[in-house]
mmCIF file of N, CA, C and O in Angstrom:
data_model
loop_
_atom_site.group_PDB
_atom_site.id
_atom_site.type_symbol
_atom_site.label_atom_id
_atom_site.label_comp_id
_atom_site.label_asym_id
_atom_site.label_seq_id
_atom_site.Cartn_x
_atom_site.Cartn_y
_atom_site.Cartn_z
ATOM 1 N N MET C 1091 -6.286 -7.854 -8.639
ATOM 2 C CA MET C 1091 -6.310 -6.683 -7.791
ATOM 3 C C MET C 1091 -6.044 -7.127 -6.355
ATOM 4 O O MET C 1091 -6.559 -8.139 -5.905
ATOM 5 N N THR C 1092 -5.232 -6.362 -5.664
ATOM 6 C CA THR C 1092 -4.899 -6.663 -4.276
ATOM 7 C C THR C 1092 -5.140 -5.419 -3.434
ATOM 8 O O THR C 1092 -4.771 -4.319 -3.831
ATOM 9 N N THR C 1093 -5.757 -5.618 -2.268
ATOM 10 C CA THR C 1093 -6.000 -4.506 -1.359
ATOM 11 C C THR C 1093 -5.363 -4.794 -0.013
ATOM 12 O O THR C 1093 -5.467 -5.907 0.505
ATOM 13 N N PHE C 1094 -4.724 -3.761 0.529
ATOM 14 C CA PHE C 1094 -4.112 -3.841 1.854
ATOM 15 C C PHE C 1094 -4.783 -2.835 2.776
ATOM 16 O O PHE C 1094 -5.112 -1.725 2.356
ATOM 17 N N HIS C 1095 -4.966 -3.223 4.017
ATOM 18 C CA HIS C 1095 -5.348 -2.286 5.066
ATOM 19 C C HIS C 1095 -4.034 -1.867 5.715
ATOM 20 O O HIS C 1095 -3.235 -2.715 6.111
ATOM 21 N N VAL C 1096 -3.819 -0.552 5.796
ATOM 22 C CA VAL C 1096 -2.574 -0.017 6.359
ATOM 23 C C VAL C 1096 -2.980 0.932 7.490
ATOM 24 O O VAL C 1096 -3.096 2.142 7.292
ATOM 25 N N PRO C 1097 -3.227 0.383 8.696
ATOM 26 C CA PRO C 1097 -3.789 1.184 9.782
ATOM 27 C C PRO C 1097 -2.918 2.350 10.238
ATOM 28 O O PRO C 1097 -3.435 3.349 10.734
ATOM 29 N N ASP C 1098 -1.619 2.242 10.046
ATOM 30 C CA ASP C 1098 -0.731 3.318 10.492
ATOM 31 C C ASP C 1098 -0.435 4.343 9.395
ATOM 32 O O ASP C 1098 0.399 5.217 9.570
ATOM 33 N N MET C 1099 -1.173 4.293 8.297
ATOM 34 C CA MET C 1099 -1.107 5.308 7.242
ATOM 35 C C MET C 1099 -2.204 6.325 7.574
ATOM 36 O O MET C 1099 -3.376 6.082 7.329
ATOM 37 N N THR C 1100 -1.801 7.457 8.162
ATOM 38 C CA THR C 1100 -2.791 8.356 8.747
ATOM 39 C C THR C 1100 -2.806 9.780 8.200
ATOM 40 O O THR C 1100 -3.681 10.557 8.577
ATOM 41 N N CYS C 1101 -1.842 10.144 7.345
ATOM 42 C CA CYS C 1101 -1.790 11.542 6.887
ATOM 43 C C CYS C 1101 -1.281 11.602 5.447
ATOM 44 O O CYS C 1101 -0.915 10.591 4.856
ATOM 45 N N GLY C 1102 -1.259 12.795 4.914
ATOM 46 C CA GLY C 1102 -0.792 12.986 3.547
ATOM 47 C C GLY C 1102 0.650 12.559 3.345
ATOM 48 O O GLY C 1102 1.007 12.014 2.302
ATOM 49 N N HIS C 1103 1.491 12.785 4.351
ATOM 50 C CA HIS C 1103 2.886 12.356 4.259
ATOM 51 C C HIS C 1103 2.962 10.833 4.161
ATOM 52 O O HIS C 1103 3.738 10.295 3.366
ATOM 53 N N CYS C 1104 2.167 10.152 4.967
ATOM 54 C CA CYS C 1104 2.127 8.680 4.914
ATOM 55 C C CYS C 1104 1.709 8.210 3.517
ATOM 56 O O CYS C 1104 2.305 7.290 2.956
ATOM 57 N N GLU C 1105 0.683 8.850 2.990
ATOM 58 C CA GLU C 1105 0.176 8.489 1.668
ATOM 59 C C GLU C 1105 1.270 8.643 0.610
ATOM 60 O O GLU C 1105 1.475 7.756 -0.219
ATOM 61 N N LYS C 1106 2.006 9.744 0.658
ATOM 62 C CA LYS C 1106 3.088 9.972 -0.298
ATOM 63 C C LYS C 1106 4.204 8.950 -0.124
ATOM 64 O O LYS C 1106 4.773 8.475 -1.104
ATOM 65 N N SER C 1107 4.530 8.606 1.107
ATOM 66 C CA SER C 1107 5.590 7.626 1.366
ATOM 67 C C SER C 1107 5.222 6.258 0.802
ATOM 68 O O SER C 1107 6.048 5.607 0.160
ATOM 69 N N VAL C 1108 3.991 5.839 1.037
ATOM 70 C CA VAL C 1108 3.533 4.536 0.537
ATOM 71 C C VAL C 1108 3.482 4.556 -0.989
ATOM 72 O O VAL C 1108 3.950 3.620 -1.653
ATOM 73 N N SER C 1109 2.934 5.613 -1.543
ATOM 74 C CA SER C 1109 2.833 5.736 -2.997
ATOM 75 C C SER C 1109 4.213 5.696 -3.651
ATOM 76 O O SER C 1109 4.427 4.987 -4.640
ATOM 77 N N SER C 1110 5.161 6.415 -3.088
ATOM 78 C CA SER C 1110 6.517 6.450 -3.623
ATOM 79 C C SER C 1110 7.187 5.086 -3.531
ATOM 80 O O SER C 1110 7.841 4.630 -4.478
ATOM 81 N N ALA C 1111 7.024 4.425 -2.399
ATOM 82 C CA ALA C 1111 7.624 3.100 -2.208
ATOM 83 C C ALA C 1111 7.074 2.105 -3.226
ATOM 84 O O ALA C 1111 7.824 1.307 -3.796
ATOM 85 N N LEU C 1112 5.778 2.173 -3.469
ATOM 86 C CA LEU C 1112 5.162 1.250 -4.426
ATOM 87 C C LEU C 1112 5.582 1.574 -5.860
ATOM 88 O O LEU C 1112 5.793 0.664 -6.663
ATOM 89 N N ALA C 1113 5.711 2.849 -6.176
ATOM 90 C CA ALA C 1113 6.138 3.241 -7.522
ATOM 91 C C ALA C 1113 7.546 2.736 -7.817
ATOM 92 O O ALA C 1113 7.845 2.338 -8.947
ATOM 93 N N LYS C 1114 8.411 2.739 -6.808
ATOM 94 C CA LYS C 1114 9.777 2.235 -6.990
ATOM 95 C C LYS C 1114 9.799 0.716 -7.098
ATOM 96 O O LYS C 1114 10.535 0.156 -7.901
ATOM 97 N N ALA C 1115 8.996 0.046 -6.272
ATOM 98 C CA ALA C 1115 9.002 -1.423 -6.247
ATOM 99 C C ALA C 1115 8.256 -2.028 -7.432
ATOM 100 O O ALA C 1115 8.643 -3.079 -7.940
ATOM 101 N N LEU C 1116 7.189 -1.362 -7.867
ATOM 102 C CA LEU C 1116 6.337 -1.897 -8.934
ATOM 103 C C LEU C 1116 6.040 -0.804 -9.961
ATOM 104 O O LEU C 1116 4.901 -0.326 -10.062
ATOM 105 N N PRO C 1117 7.054 -0.380 -10.711
ATOM 106 C CA PRO C 1117 6.836 0.706 -11.674
ATOM 107 C C PRO C 1117 5.743 0.348 -12.683
ATOM 108 O O PRO C 1117 5.678 -0.770 -13.173
ATOM 109 N N GLY C 1118 4.869 1.317 -12.926
ATOM 110 C CA GLY C 1118 3.816 1.126 -13.919
ATOM 111 C C GLY C 1118 2.558 0.458 -13.405
ATOM 112 O O GLY C 1118 1.567 0.373 -14.130
ATOM 113 N N VAL C 1119 2.576 -0.036 -12.178
ATOM 114 C CA VAL C 1119 1.383 -0.687 -11.630
ATOM 115 C C VAL C 1119 0.471 0.386 -11.035
ATOM 116 O O VAL C 1119 0.898 1.160 -10.177
ATOM 117 N N PRO C 1120 -0.791 0.448 -11.491
ATOM 118 C CA PRO C 1120 -1.713 1.444 -10.946
ATOM 119 C C PRO C 1120 -2.005 1.190 -9.462
ATOM 120 O O PRO C 1120 -2.273 0.059 -9.057
ATOM 121 N N VAL C 1121 -1.920 2.261 -8.674
ATOM 122 C CA VAL C 1121 -2.149 2.182 -7.231
ATOM 123 C C VAL C 1121 -3.198 3.224 -6.851
ATOM 124 O O VAL C 1121 -3.118 4.369 -7.283
ATOM 125 N N ALA C 1122 -4.187 2.804 -6.061
ATOM 126 C CA ALA C 1122 -5.190 3.729 -5.527
ATOM 127 C C ALA C 1122 -5.066 3.714 -4.007
ATOM 128 O O ALA C 1122 -5.036 2.639 -3.396
ATOM 129 N N ILE C 1123 -4.988 4.900 -3.415
ATOM 130 C CA ILE C 1123 -4.872 5.003 -1.965
ATOM 131 C C ILE C 1123 -6.095 5.718 -1.416
ATOM 132 O O ILE C 1123 -6.438 6.812 -1.864
ATOM 133 N N ASP C 1124 -6.760 5.066 -0.465
ATOM 134 C CA ASP C 1124 -7.916 5.628 0.232
ATOM 135 C C ASP C 1124 -7.456 5.907 1.659
ATOM 136 O O ASP C 1124 -7.506 5.029 2.521
ATOM 137 N N LEU C 1125 -6.973 7.123 1.883
ATOM 138 C CA LEU C 1125 -6.395 7.487 3.180
ATOM 139 C C LEU C 1125 -7.429 7.396 4.300
ATOM 140 O O LEU C 1125 -7.128 6.908 5.390
ATOM 141 N N ALA C 1126 -8.660 7.829 4.045
ATOM 142 C CA ALA C 1126 -9.701 7.844 5.075
ATOM 143 C C ALA C 1126 -9.979 6.444 5.621
ATOM 144 O O ALA C 1126 -10.251 6.272 6.812
ATOM 145 N N ASN C 1127 -9.888 5.434 4.746
ATOM 146 C CA ASN C 1127 -10.145 4.052 5.166
ATOM 147 C C ASN C 1127 -8.872 3.234 5.327
ATOM 148 O O ASN C 1127 -8.936 2.019 5.545
ATOM 149 N N HIS C 1128 -7.722 3.894 5.182
ATOM 150 C CA HIS C 1128 -6.409 3.251 5.357
ATOM 151 C C HIS C 1128 -6.226 2.062 4.413
ATOM 152 O O HIS C 1128 -5.724 1.015 4.819
ATOM 153 N N ARG C 1129 -6.622 2.247 3.159
ATOM 154 C CA ARG C 1129 -6.526 1.156 2.188
ATOM 155 C C ARG C 1129 -5.661 1.527 1.004
ATOM 156 O O ARG C 1129 -5.677 2.662 0.539
ATOM 157 N N VAL C 1130 -4.935 0.538 0.525
ATOM 158 C CA VAL C 1130 -4.099 0.669 -0.666
ATOM 159 C C VAL C 1130 -4.503 -0.456 -1.600
ATOM 160 O O VAL C 1130 -4.488 -1.624 -1.208
ATOM 161 N N THR C 1131 -4.874 -0.107 -2.820
ATOM 162 C CA THR C 1131 -5.296 -1.103 -3.798
ATOM 163 C C THR C 1131 -4.384 -1.034 -5.010
ATOM 164 O O THR C 1131 -4.143 0.044 -5.555
ATOM 165 N N LEU C 1132 -3.892 -2.202 -5.409
ATOM 166 C CA LEU C 1132 -3.033 -2.318 -6.586
ATOM 167 C C LEU C 1132 -3.783 -3.055 -7.668
ATOM 168 O O LEU C 1132 -4.400 -4.088 -7.398
ATOM 169 N N ASP C 1133 -3.703 -2.539 -8.892
ATOM 170 C CA ASP C 1133 -4.344 -3.187 -10.029
ATOM 171 C C ASP C 1133 -3.284 -3.989 -10.775
ATOM 172 O O ASP C 1133 -2.752 -3.560 -11.784
ATOM 173 N N GLY C 1134 -2.943 -5.137 -10.189
ATOM 174 C CA GLY C 1134 -1.915 -5.994 -10.771
ATOM 175 C C GLY C 1134 -0.641 -5.930 -9.957
ATOM 176 O O GLY C 1134 -0.605 -5.379 -8.858
ATOM 177 N N GLY C 1135 0.419 -6.486 -10.506
ATOM 178 C CA GLY C 1135 1.703 -6.478 -9.813
ATOM 179 C C GLY C 1135 1.825 -7.614 -8.813
ATOM 180 O O GLY C 1135 0.898 -8.383 -8.589
ATOM 181 N N ASP C 1136 2.964 -7.702 -8.205
ATOM 182 C CA ASP C 1136 3.301 -8.756 -7.253
ATOM 183 C C ASP C 1136 2.892 -8.311 -5.846
ATOM 184 O O ASP C 1136 3.476 -7.385 -5.282
ATOM 185 N N ALA C 1137 1.890 -8.989 -5.280
ATOM 186 C CA ALA C 1137 1.365 -8.606 -3.963
ATOM 187 C C ALA C 1137 2.429 -8.711 -2.873
ATOM 188 O O ALA C 1137 2.516 -7.851 -1.991
ATOM 189 N N ALA C 1138 3.251 -9.739 -2.925
ATOM 190 C CA ALA C 1138 4.294 -9.915 -1.910
ATOM 191 C C ALA C 1138 5.324 -8.790 -1.994
ATOM 192 O O ALA C 1138 5.778 -8.268 -0.971
ATOM 193 N N LYS C 1139 5.673 -8.391 -3.209
ATOM 194 C CA LYS C 1139 6.627 -7.299 -3.405
ATOM 195 C C LYS C 1139 6.021 -5.978 -2.918
ATOM 196 O O LYS C 1139 6.710 -5.158 -2.317
ATOM 197 N N ALA C 1140 4.733 -5.791 -3.159
ATOM 198 C CA ALA C 1140 4.045 -4.582 -2.695
ATOM 199 C C ALA C 1140 4.019 -4.539 -1.171
ATOM 200 O O ALA C 1140 4.311 -3.502 -0.561
ATOM 201 N N GLU C 1141 3.698 -5.664 -0.559
ATOM 202 C CA GLU C 1141 3.659 -5.728 0.905
ATOM 203 C C GLU C 1141 5.035 -5.408 1.500
ATOM 204 O O GLU C 1141 5.154 -4.637 2.453
ATOM 205 N N GLU C 1142 6.069 -5.953 0.897
ATOM 206 C CA GLU C 1142 7.436 -5.695 1.363
ATOM 207 C C GLU C 1142 7.796 -4.212 1.217
ATOM 208 O O GLU C 1142 8.405 -3.615 2.110
ATOM 209 N N ALA C 1143 7.398 -3.601 0.096
ATOM 210 C CA ALA C 1143 7.700 -2.188 -0.131
ATOM 211 C C ALA C 1143 7.007 -1.308 0.908
ATOM 212 O O ALA C 1143 7.601 -0.356 1.420
ATOM 213 N N ILE C 1144 5.758 -1.639 1.235
ATOM 214 C CA ILE C 1144 5.025 -0.863 2.237
ATOM 215 C C ILE C 1144 5.686 -1.030 3.604
ATOM 216 O O ILE C 1144 5.865 -0.061 4.341
ATOM 217 N N ARG C 1145 6.091 -2.243 3.943
ATOM 218 C CA ARG C 1145 6.788 -2.485 5.217
ATOM 219 C C ARG C 1145 8.113 -1.737 5.271
ATOM 220 O O ARG C 1145 8.460 -1.133 6.287
ATOM 221 N N ASP C 1146 8.864 -1.778 4.177
ATOM 222 C CA ASP C 1146 10.158 -1.094 4.118
ATOM 223 C C ASP C 1146 10.000 0.424 4.275
ATOM 224 O O ASP C 1146 10.922 1.097 4.728
ATOM 225 N N ALA C 1147 8.823 0.938 3.903
ATOM 226 C CA ALA C 1147 8.548 2.367 4.059
ATOM 227 C C ALA C 1147 8.163 2.704 5.500
ATOM 228 O O ALA C 1147 7.995 3.867 5.845
ATOM 229 N N GLY C 1148 8.005 1.671 6.329
ATOM 230 C CA GLY C 1148 7.733 1.897 7.748
ATOM 231 C C GLY C 1148 6.296 1.684 8.179
ATOM 232 O O GLY C 1148 5.906 2.097 9.265
ATOM 233 N N TYR C 1149 5.518 1.009 7.348
ATOM 234 C CA TYR C 1149 4.100 0.807 7.649
ATOM 235 C C TYR C 1149 3.777 -0.676 7.813
ATOM 236 O O TYR C 1149 4.596 -1.534 7.540
ATOM 237 N N SER C 1150 2.558 -0.947 8.277
ATOM 238 C CA SER C 1150 2.139 -2.320 8.607
ATOM 239 C C SER C 1150 0.962 -2.772 7.754
ATOM 240 O O SER C 1150 -0.183 -2.738 8.208
ATOM 241 N N PRO C 1151 1.224 -3.195 6.514
ATOM 242 C CA PRO C 1151 0.127 -3.608 5.646
ATOM 243 C C PRO C 1151 -0.455 -4.961 6.037
ATOM 244 O O PRO C 1151 0.258 -5.851 6.498
ATOM 245 N N GLU C 1152 -1.762 -5.084 5.884
ATOM 246 C CA GLU C 1152 -2.460 -6.355 6.100
ATOM 247 C C GLU C 1152 -3.254 -6.626 4.828
ATOM 248 O O GLU C 1152 -4.130 -5.834 4.473
ATOM 249 N N LYS C 1153 -2.939 -7.718 4.130
ATOM 250 C CA LYS C 1153 -3.648 -8.024 2.906
ATOM 251 C C LYS C 1153 -5.093 -8.373 3.253
ATOM 252 O O LYS C 1153 -5.344 -9.217 4.099
ATOM 253 N N ILE C 1154 -6.053 -7.709 2.596
ATOM 254 C CA ILE C 1154 -7.452 -7.977 2.901
ATOM 255 C C ILE C 1154 -8.234 -8.522 1.724
ATOM 256 O O ILE C 1154 -9.309 -9.047 1.904
ATOM 257 N N ALA C 1155 -7.713 -8.383 0.497
ATOM 258 C CA ALA C 1155 -8.464 -8.898 -0.644
ATOM 259 C C ALA C 1155 -7.540 -9.136 -1.819
ATOM 260 O O ALA C 1155 -6.619 -8.376 -2.057
ATOM 261 N N VAL C 1156 -7.836 -10.186 -2.536
ATOM 262 C CA VAL C 1156 -7.135 -10.488 -3.775
ATOM 263 C C VAL C 1156 -8.203 -10.892 -4.767
ATOM 264 O O VAL C 1156 -9.041 -11.742 -4.469
ATOM 265 N N ALA C 1157 -8.209 -10.258 -5.929
ATOM 266 C CA ALA C 1157 -9.207 -10.602 -6.947
ATOM 267 C C ALA C 1157 -8.536 -10.795 -8.282
ATOM 268 O O ALA C 1157 -7.473 -10.326 -8.519
#
């Protein structure tokens, strides 16, 4: 499991953009988004690819946990 803090993800549109980018980059990987705390958690998948997808969507992910 990998969690990113995405401080510039601030609204529903941001949440949809990040979710869509991750679905395209890592199809089938479960993603949970906590908009209130600006966190994105992936249950599996390639963390580097996820980080790149979030950046390509225009956001600034910071990896905070890997389990």
